[in-house]
Structures are given as C-alpha cells and as structure tokens.
Amino acid sequence: MHLRKIAVGLSALVLLSTGAQARGLLDLINVPGPHASHAGSASASSALQLYSSQQQQPSFDSCAQLFPGAKPINTATVPATMKPLALCSDNFAVLYSQTSKTPLVVVERLNAAQLKDAKGEERTNQFYPDPRIPKGGRAELSDYRGQHPAVDRGHQSPAADAPNPNAMAQTFALSNMVPQDPTNNRKIWSKVESDVRKFAKRADGNVFVFTGPIFDSGHSTIGDNKVWVPTRLFKLVYDAASKRAWAYVLPNAETAIQRPMDYQTFVKTTGLNLLGNLPVSGSVGRT
C-alpha cells in the first residue's frame, strides 16, 4: 500500500479523535492479559510494558492484519523529512511522524465481535508519551497544557473501539493523538466515530478505518516540541465485504457534520491513495 508522495511547501498539503477519574497507569500495566508485567514508576518507560516485544519494534510486521489485504502502508513512500515511524498496538497501527510529533495515519480493523467486547470497557483517561519514540521525536504531556486557545488530545483510534484494558490503555498514547479543537473533538468528531461503529456492527465482516490529520499551509504548532496542529481531519472507511469506501474530511474547528464523500473524491481532496489497488465498488450516502 503506497501513499502519494507528499510535498511540503507554502501551498502544499502535508499528509498527514473527558471523563471521570480513572485507574492509574500502573493499574493498567498490571491488568490480566498478554502484556501484563510487574509494576514500576508511572513513566514513559513503565508504559513500555503495555507493548509486546514485537510491538516495541519500529515495524508493521506484527500488525499487518490490521490493514486491508494485510498490506501495510509502505513508510518509504513518506518523505524522509517527515521522519516516519511504523508503530503497532493491539488493535490499531500508527504511521507516525517524528517531525510533526503526531500520527499521519492510524489504521483500525473493526468488526461486530470486537465492538461487542469494547462496549462498556472502562475509559482510563491516562495519557502518556509513547516510550517507543525517541524523546526528540515525540509529543510530551506538557505540550498540550496551558494552550490558548485550548486544544484536546484528540484520539485517532477512539478509546471506545478498545475491546480490553490493555488495548484501552494503548489508545491513550500521545502517538495516537493530534491537537484537536475541543468542540470538534467532543461533538462533531465523536458523532463521526459513533456512526462508523454503528456501521461496523452491522457489516458482514471486517471494516477498515483510516484516520489522520491534514496540515494545510499556515498550520500552527503547540508546546516546546512544536507539535503540529492539523487544519483538517479525515476518516476513511473501507468495508472489505462490499468493497464500498467513503470518507469524512472536516475542518479542525467548531463545524457541522457533513455527508461523507466517495473514495475518488477523497483522493482528489487529500492526495491520499490509502487503498492503493484494492477494489472499490461504491460508496454510501450516510453511515
């Protein structure tokens, strides 16, 4: 799977989702499951215990199944200036940029069984810097604090998609976040995420979802680490059974939800041919 080459320039598009107090990170590290480990200090190094040894490697090898056709995005198609990094988690994969300090694309495989398991899973709200990313190439918690105007840490793979405690904890890594307008994140984008889940619960098999930021010319940054703030966000849905695909592309601002666009329009709008040569036989008017 290839991405169209990205130009970084004045007029170019660059490629590029609050609740109650929850359990601490140490509690999450010690949850029963394949990655459970001994307690340590609640730091980025402790958070490393949330990931298997394979997931600690900068490769999509351990999560190829999360991509349609089991064909991961080729990081070599991303400009070297973006310093791309491949990151696997239990239920999502991240094409990350050490330049923007954000994900460029986050990929999920959803289906009815997974979302049934995810329903009622306790949201943790324990955000942490991703320990798999070199310190100079990652966002820190401090980057999101005290911003004017305020920004949310916007999940790209939603916490509500996580089917178990370890997967839930992984969604709160800053490698799964972009600086997002609070109203957009909590209302408009939340509705988009909910609509996608509703479709995936009805679908006949796996539904693949690509989510990410778009950085138009003039985008801003936050924090000492200069985390890029997207001007728009996208969510592309591909139903593997019906071969239908559609996408939302919305401003990172207080806005109204819009009807999804077909895949061809998405590619023309963003320059992102995320499905490569996979067959696309139609779209939907609404999810």
GROMACS .gro file of C-alpha atoms in nm:
model
  287
    1MET     CA    1   0.000   0.000   0.000
    2HIS     CA    2   0.151   0.329  -0.105
    3LEU     CA    3   0.092   0.691  -0.021
    4ARG     CA    4   0.113   0.952  -0.291
    5LYS     CA    5   0.434   1.149  -0.238
    6ILE     CA    6   0.380   1.446  -0.011
    7ALA     CA    7   0.514   1.790  -0.096
    8VAL     CA    8   0.593   2.022   0.191
    9GLY     CA    9   0.562   2.382   0.074
   10LEU     CA   10   0.369   2.701   0.104
   11SER     CA   11   0.069   2.579  -0.092
   12ALA     CA   12   0.105   2.204  -0.043
   13LEU     CA   13  -0.099   1.962   0.161
   14VAL     CA   14   0.109   1.763   0.405
   15LEU     CA   15  -0.009   1.413   0.486
   16LEU     CA   16  -0.053   1.363   0.720
   17SER     CA   17  -1.012   1.161   1.773
   18THR     CA   18  -1.326   1.388   2.940
   19GLY     CA   19  -1.450   1.157   3.155
   20ALA     CA   20  -1.439   1.050   3.521
   21GLN     CA   21  -1.113   0.998   3.708
   22ALA     CA   22  -0.993   0.652   3.615
   23ARG     CA   23  -0.735   0.394   3.714
   24GLY     CA   24  -0.369   0.487   3.721
   25LEU     CA   25  -0.120   0.374   3.460
   26LEU     CA   26   0.032   0.118   3.698
   27ASP     CA   27  -0.307  -0.047   3.737
   28LEU     CA   28  -0.330  -0.071   3.359
   29ILE     CA   29   0.016  -0.222   3.331
   30ASN     CA   30  -0.087  -0.492   3.577
   31VAL     CA   31  -0.417  -0.584   3.411
   32PRO     CA   32  -0.452  -0.954   3.323
   33GLY     CA   33  -0.356  -1.013   2.965
   34PRO     CA   34  -0.075  -1.099   2.726
   35HIS     CA   35   0.130  -0.790   2.808
   36ALA     CA   36   0.084  -0.781   3.188
   37SER     CA   37   0.406  -0.710   3.374
   38HIS     CA   38   0.550  -0.603   3.708
   39ALA     CA   39   0.481  -0.256   3.845
   40GLY     CA   40   0.731   0.023   3.801
   41SER     CA   41   0.718   0.400   3.811
   42ALA     CA   42   0.433   0.558   3.616
   43SER     CA   43   0.657   0.694   3.343
   44ALA     CA   44   0.714   0.650   2.971
   45SER     CA   45   0.949   0.360   3.050
   46SER     CA   46   0.676   0.193   3.254
   47ALA     CA   47   0.431   0.245   2.969
   48LEU     CA   48   0.662   0.035   2.753
   49GLN     CA   49   0.525  -0.266   2.941
   50LEU     CA   50   0.191  -0.213   2.768
   51TYR     CA   51   0.353  -0.333   2.445
   52SER     CA   52   0.477  -0.675   2.342
   53SER     CA   53   0.838  -0.718   2.236
   54GLN     CA   54   0.726  -0.720   1.872
   55GLN     CA   55   0.522  -0.403   1.919
   56GLN     CA   56   0.831  -0.233   2.057
   57GLN     CA   57   0.996  -0.266   1.716
   58PRO     CA   58   0.951   0.014   1.457
   59SER     CA   59   0.772  -0.207   1.206
   60PHE     CA   60   0.425  -0.306   1.087
   61ASP     CA   61   0.526  -0.674   1.077
   62SER     CA   62   0.331  -0.766   1.392
   63CYS     CA   63   0.010  -0.587   1.289
   64ALA     CA   64  -0.019  -0.636   0.912
   65GLN     CA   65  -0.359  -0.798   0.971
   66LEU     CA   66  -0.498  -0.459   1.075
   67PHE     CA   67  -0.461  -0.332   0.717
   68PRO     CA   68  -0.696  -0.430   0.433
   69GLY     CA   69  -0.547  -0.716   0.236
   70ALA     CA   70  -0.284  -0.746   0.513
   71LYS     CA   71  -0.079  -0.491   0.316
   72PRO     CA   72   0.063  -0.224   0.546
   73ILE     CA   73   0.143   0.128   0.434
   74ASN     CA   74   0.496   0.149   0.299
   75THR     CA   75   0.685   0.400   0.513
   76ALA     CA   76   0.932   0.452   0.227
   77THR     CA   77   0.659   0.638   0.036
   78VAL     CA   78   0.651   0.910   0.303
   79PRO     CA   79   0.906   1.191   0.251
   80ALA     CA   80   1.214   1.140   0.467
   81THR     CA   81   1.170   1.493   0.601
   82MET     CA   82   0.864   1.369   0.793
   83LYS     CA   83   1.081   1.107   0.971
   84PRO     CA   84   0.815   0.832   0.950
   85LEU     CA   85   0.791   0.554   1.204
   86ALA     CA   86   0.575   0.238   1.198
   87LEU     CA   87   0.409   0.154   1.531
   88CYS     CA   88   0.189  -0.146   1.615
   89SER     CA   89  -0.060  -0.169   1.900
   90ASP     CA   90  -0.308  -0.443   1.987
   91ASN     CA   91  -0.595  -0.302   1.781
   92PHE     CA   92  -0.451  -0.022   1.570
   93ALA     CA   93  -0.143   0.071   1.370
   94VAL     CA   94   0.015   0.416   1.354
   95LEU     CA   95   0.217   0.569   1.074
   96TYR     CA   96   0.387   0.831   1.289
   97SER     CA   97   0.591   1.142   1.207
   98GLN     CA   98   0.879   1.246   1.427
   99THR     CA   99   0.864   1.584   1.252
  100SER     CA  100   0.501   1.671   1.318
  101LYS     CA  101   0.510   1.478   1.651
  102THR     CA  102   0.173   1.331   1.554
  103PRO     CA  103   0.036   1.030   1.371
  104LEU     CA  104  -0.001   1.073   0.996
  105VAL     CA  105  -0.242   0.782   0.956
  106VAL     CA  106  -0.394   0.548   1.216
  107VAL     CA  107  -0.545   0.223   1.086
  108GLU     CA  108  -0.801   0.002   1.261
  109ARG     CA  109  -0.982  -0.320   1.174
  110LEU     CA  110  -1.331  -0.317   1.324
  111ASN     CA  111  -1.598  -0.585   1.334
  112ALA     CA  112  -1.911  -0.664   1.533
  113ALA     CA  113  -1.739  -0.907   1.772
  114GLN     CA  114  -1.464  -0.661   1.869
  115LEU     CA  115  -1.710  -0.377   1.922
  116LYS     CA  116  -1.929  -0.603   2.135
  117ASP     CA  117  -1.627  -0.664   2.359
  118ALA     CA  118  -1.549  -0.290   2.361
  119LYS     CA  119  -1.894  -0.190   2.483
  120GLY     CA  120  -1.874  -0.091   2.848
  121GLU     CA  121  -1.492  -0.110   2.865
  122GLU     CA  122  -1.374   0.138   3.128
  123ARG     CA  123  -1.220   0.452   2.981
  124THR     CA  124  -0.888   0.524   3.153
  125ASN     CA  125  -0.801   0.884   3.059
  126GLN     CA  126  -0.436   0.811   3.146
  127PHE     CA  127  -0.244   0.985   2.866
  128TYR     CA  128   0.131   0.921   2.826
  129PRO     CA  129   0.415   0.994   2.581
  130ASP     CA  130   0.485   0.692   2.364
  131PRO     CA  131   0.805   0.534   2.502
  132ARG     CA  132   0.884   0.367   2.168
  133ILE     CA  133   0.954   0.703   2.005
  134PRO     CA  134   1.289   0.881   2.063
  135LYS     CA  135   1.243   1.170   2.302
  136GLY     CA  136   1.329   1.434   2.042
  137GLY     CA  137   1.067   1.298   1.804
  138ARG     CA  138   0.761   1.270   2.023
  139ALA     CA  139   0.498   1.485   2.190
  140GLU     CA  140   0.502   1.521   2.568
  141LEU     CA  141   0.212   1.579   2.805
  142SER     CA  142   0.342   1.930   2.870
  143ASP     CA  143   0.293   2.024   2.503
  144TYR     CA  144  -0.086   2.009   2.541
  145ARG     CA  145  -0.107   2.203   2.870
  146GLY     CA  146  -0.192   2.571   2.905
  147GLN     CA  147  -0.270   2.631   2.539
  148HIS     CA  148  -0.469   2.939   2.431
  149PRO     CA  149  -0.699   2.860   2.267
  150ALA     CA  150  -0.729   2.525   2.442
  151VAL     CA  151  -0.682   2.203   2.247
  152ASP     CA  152  -0.790   1.848   2.321
  153ARG     CA  153  -0.567   1.545   2.287
  154GLY     CA  154  -0.778   1.401   2.008
  155HIS     CA  155  -0.780   1.023   1.968
  156GLN     CA  156  -0.734   0.895   1.615
  157SER     CA  157  -0.814   0.537   1.715
  158PRO     CA  158  -1.106   0.601   1.954
  159ALA     CA  159  -1.094   0.470   2.309
  160ALA     CA  160  -1.448   0.339   2.256
  161ASP     CA  161  -1.315   0.091   1.998
  162ALA     CA  162  -1.085  -0.082   2.251
  163PRO     CA  163  -1.205  -0.435   2.344
  164ASN     CA  164  -0.997  -0.491   2.660
  165PRO     CA  165  -0.799  -0.298   2.926
  166ASN     CA  166  -0.459  -0.325   2.755
  167ALA     CA  167  -0.598  -0.208   2.422
  168MET     CA  168  -0.777   0.075   2.604
  169ALA     CA  169  -0.454   0.186   2.772
  170GLN     CA  170  -0.272   0.189   2.438
  171THR     CA  171  -0.524   0.430   2.286
  172PHE     CA  172  -0.407   0.697   2.532
  173ALA     CA  173  -0.051   0.709   2.396
  174LEU     CA  174   0.024   1.054   2.254
  175SER     CA  175   0.130   0.878   1.933
  176ASN     CA  176  -0.246   0.825   1.881
  177MET     CA  177  -0.331   1.194   1.938
  178VAL     CA  178  -0.348   1.518   1.745
  179PRO     CA  179  -0.418   1.867   1.886
  180GLN     CA  180  -0.790   1.900   1.820
  181ASP     CA  181  -1.046   2.174   1.865
  182PRO     CA  182  -1.245   2.079   2.180
  183THR     CA  183  -1.588   2.129   2.024
  184ASN     CA  184  -1.486   1.935   1.715
  185ASN     CA  185  -1.343   1.650   1.922
  186ARG     CA  186  -1.628   1.614   2.171
  187LYS     CA  187  -1.924   1.673   1.942
  188ILE     CA  188  -1.873   1.658   1.565
  189TRP     CA  189  -1.586   1.408   1.551
  190SER     CA  190  -1.742   1.199   1.827
  191LYS     CA  191  -2.055   1.170   1.610
  192VAL     CA  192  -1.842   1.057   1.313
  193GLU     CA  193  -1.676   0.790   1.530
  194SER     CA  194  -2.013   0.673   1.660
  195ASP     CA  195  -2.156   0.647   1.308
  196VAL     CA  196  -1.858   0.437   1.196
  197ARG     CA  197  -1.907   0.199   1.490
  198LYS     CA  198  -2.276   0.165   1.407
  199PHE     CA  199  -2.188   0.067   1.052
  200ALA     CA  200  -1.916  -0.178   1.161
  201LYS     CA  201  -2.160  -0.352   1.397
  202ARG     CA  202  -2.394  -0.416   1.103
  203ALA     CA  203  -2.128  -0.503   0.848
  204ASP     CA  204  -2.070  -0.852   0.712
  205GLY     CA  205  -1.711  -0.894   0.829
  206ASN     CA  206  -1.422  -0.654   0.876
  207VAL     CA  207  -1.434  -0.280   0.826
  208PHE     CA  208  -1.102  -0.096   0.795
  209VAL     CA  209  -1.080   0.263   0.915
  210PHE     CA  210  -0.804   0.513   0.833
  211THR     CA  211  -0.793   0.830   1.044
  212GLY     CA  212  -0.550   1.118   1.043
  213PRO     CA  213  -0.467   1.486   1.029
  214ILE     CA  214  -0.418   1.715   0.733
  215PHE     CA  215  -0.177   2.006   0.769
  216ASP     CA  216  -0.254   2.281   0.522
  217SER     CA  217  -0.023   2.575   0.466
  218GLY     CA  218  -0.010   2.802   0.769
  219HIS     CA  219  -0.089   2.537   1.029
  220SER     CA  220   0.020   2.622   1.381
  221THR     CA  221   0.216   2.430   1.646
  222ILE     CA  222   0.185   2.385   2.022
  223GLY     CA  223   0.428   2.326   2.305
  224ASP     CA  224   0.804   2.325   2.337
  225ASN     CA  225   0.821   2.029   2.099
  226LYS     CA  226   0.633   2.217   1.825
  227VAL     CA  227   0.355   1.960   1.781
  228TRP     CA  228   0.176   2.035   1.454
  229VAL     CA  229  -0.189   2.136   1.478
  230PRO     CA  230  -0.396   1.996   1.189
  231THR     CA  231  -0.618   2.227   0.988
  232ARG     CA  232  -0.844   1.936   0.890
  233LEU     CA  233  -0.902   1.573   0.987
  234PHE     CA  234  -1.006   1.273   0.780
  235LYS     CA  235  -1.165   0.936   0.843
  236LEU     CA  236  -1.179   0.684   0.558
  237VAL     CA  237  -1.392   0.369   0.591
  238TYR     CA  238  -1.348   0.057   0.376
  239ASP     CA  239  -1.595  -0.231   0.402
  240ALA     CA  240  -1.397  -0.538   0.295
  241ALA     CA  241  -1.708  -0.746   0.217
  242SER     CA  242  -1.896  -0.500  -0.002
  243LYS     CA  243  -1.584  -0.316  -0.130
  244ARG     CA  244  -1.752   0.014  -0.054
  245ALA     CA  245  -1.545   0.308   0.069
  246TRP     CA  246  -1.632   0.656   0.189
  247ALA     CA  247  -1.466   0.931   0.389
  248TYR     CA  248  -1.520   1.235   0.605
  249VAL     CA  249  -1.288   1.535   0.572
  250LEU     CA  250  -1.373   1.805   0.826
  251PRO     CA  251  -1.210   2.129   0.946
  252ASN     CA  252  -1.039   2.110   1.283
  253ALA     CA  253  -1.284   2.366   1.418
  254GLU     CA  254  -1.633   2.405   1.553
  255THR     CA  255  -1.830   2.297   1.250
  256ALA     CA  256  -2.127   2.097   1.131
  257ILE     CA  257  -2.104   1.733   1.031
  258GLN     CA  258  -2.104   1.683   0.657
  259ARG     CA  259  -2.214   1.398   0.434
  260PRO     CA  260  -1.934   1.154   0.359
  261MET     CA  261  -1.761   1.171   0.022
  262ASP     CA  262  -1.683   0.883  -0.213
  263TYR     CA  263  -1.332   0.744  -0.234
  264GLN     CA  264  -1.238   0.911  -0.562
  265THR     CA  265  -1.336   1.249  -0.421
  266PHE     CA  266  -1.136   1.176  -0.106
  267VAL     CA  267  -0.823   1.102  -0.309
  268LYS     CA  268  -0.867   1.421  -0.513
  269THR     CA  269  -0.933   1.626  -0.199
  270THR     CA  270  -0.641   1.498   0.008
  271GLY     CA  271  -0.396   1.339  -0.236
  272LEU     CA  272  -0.402   1.024  -0.024
  273ASN     CA  273  -0.448   0.698  -0.213
  274LEU     CA  274  -0.464   0.494   0.105
  275LEU     CA  275  -0.638   0.192  -0.050
  276GLY     CA  276  -0.381   0.151  -0.325
  277ASN     CA  277  -0.501  -0.107  -0.578
  278LEU     CA  278  -0.777  -0.252  -0.360
  279PRO     CA  279  -1.112  -0.278  -0.540
  280VAL     CA  280  -1.366  -0.007  -0.457
  281SER     CA  281  -1.714  -0.074  -0.591
  282GLY     CA  282  -1.917   0.208  -0.441
  283SER     CA  283  -1.984   0.442  -0.153
  284VAL     CA  284  -2.267   0.527   0.088
  285GLY     CA  285  -2.476   0.837   0.133
  286ARG     CA  286  -2.459   0.804   0.508
  287THR     CA  287  -2.333   0.554   0.766
   0.00000   0.00000   0.00000
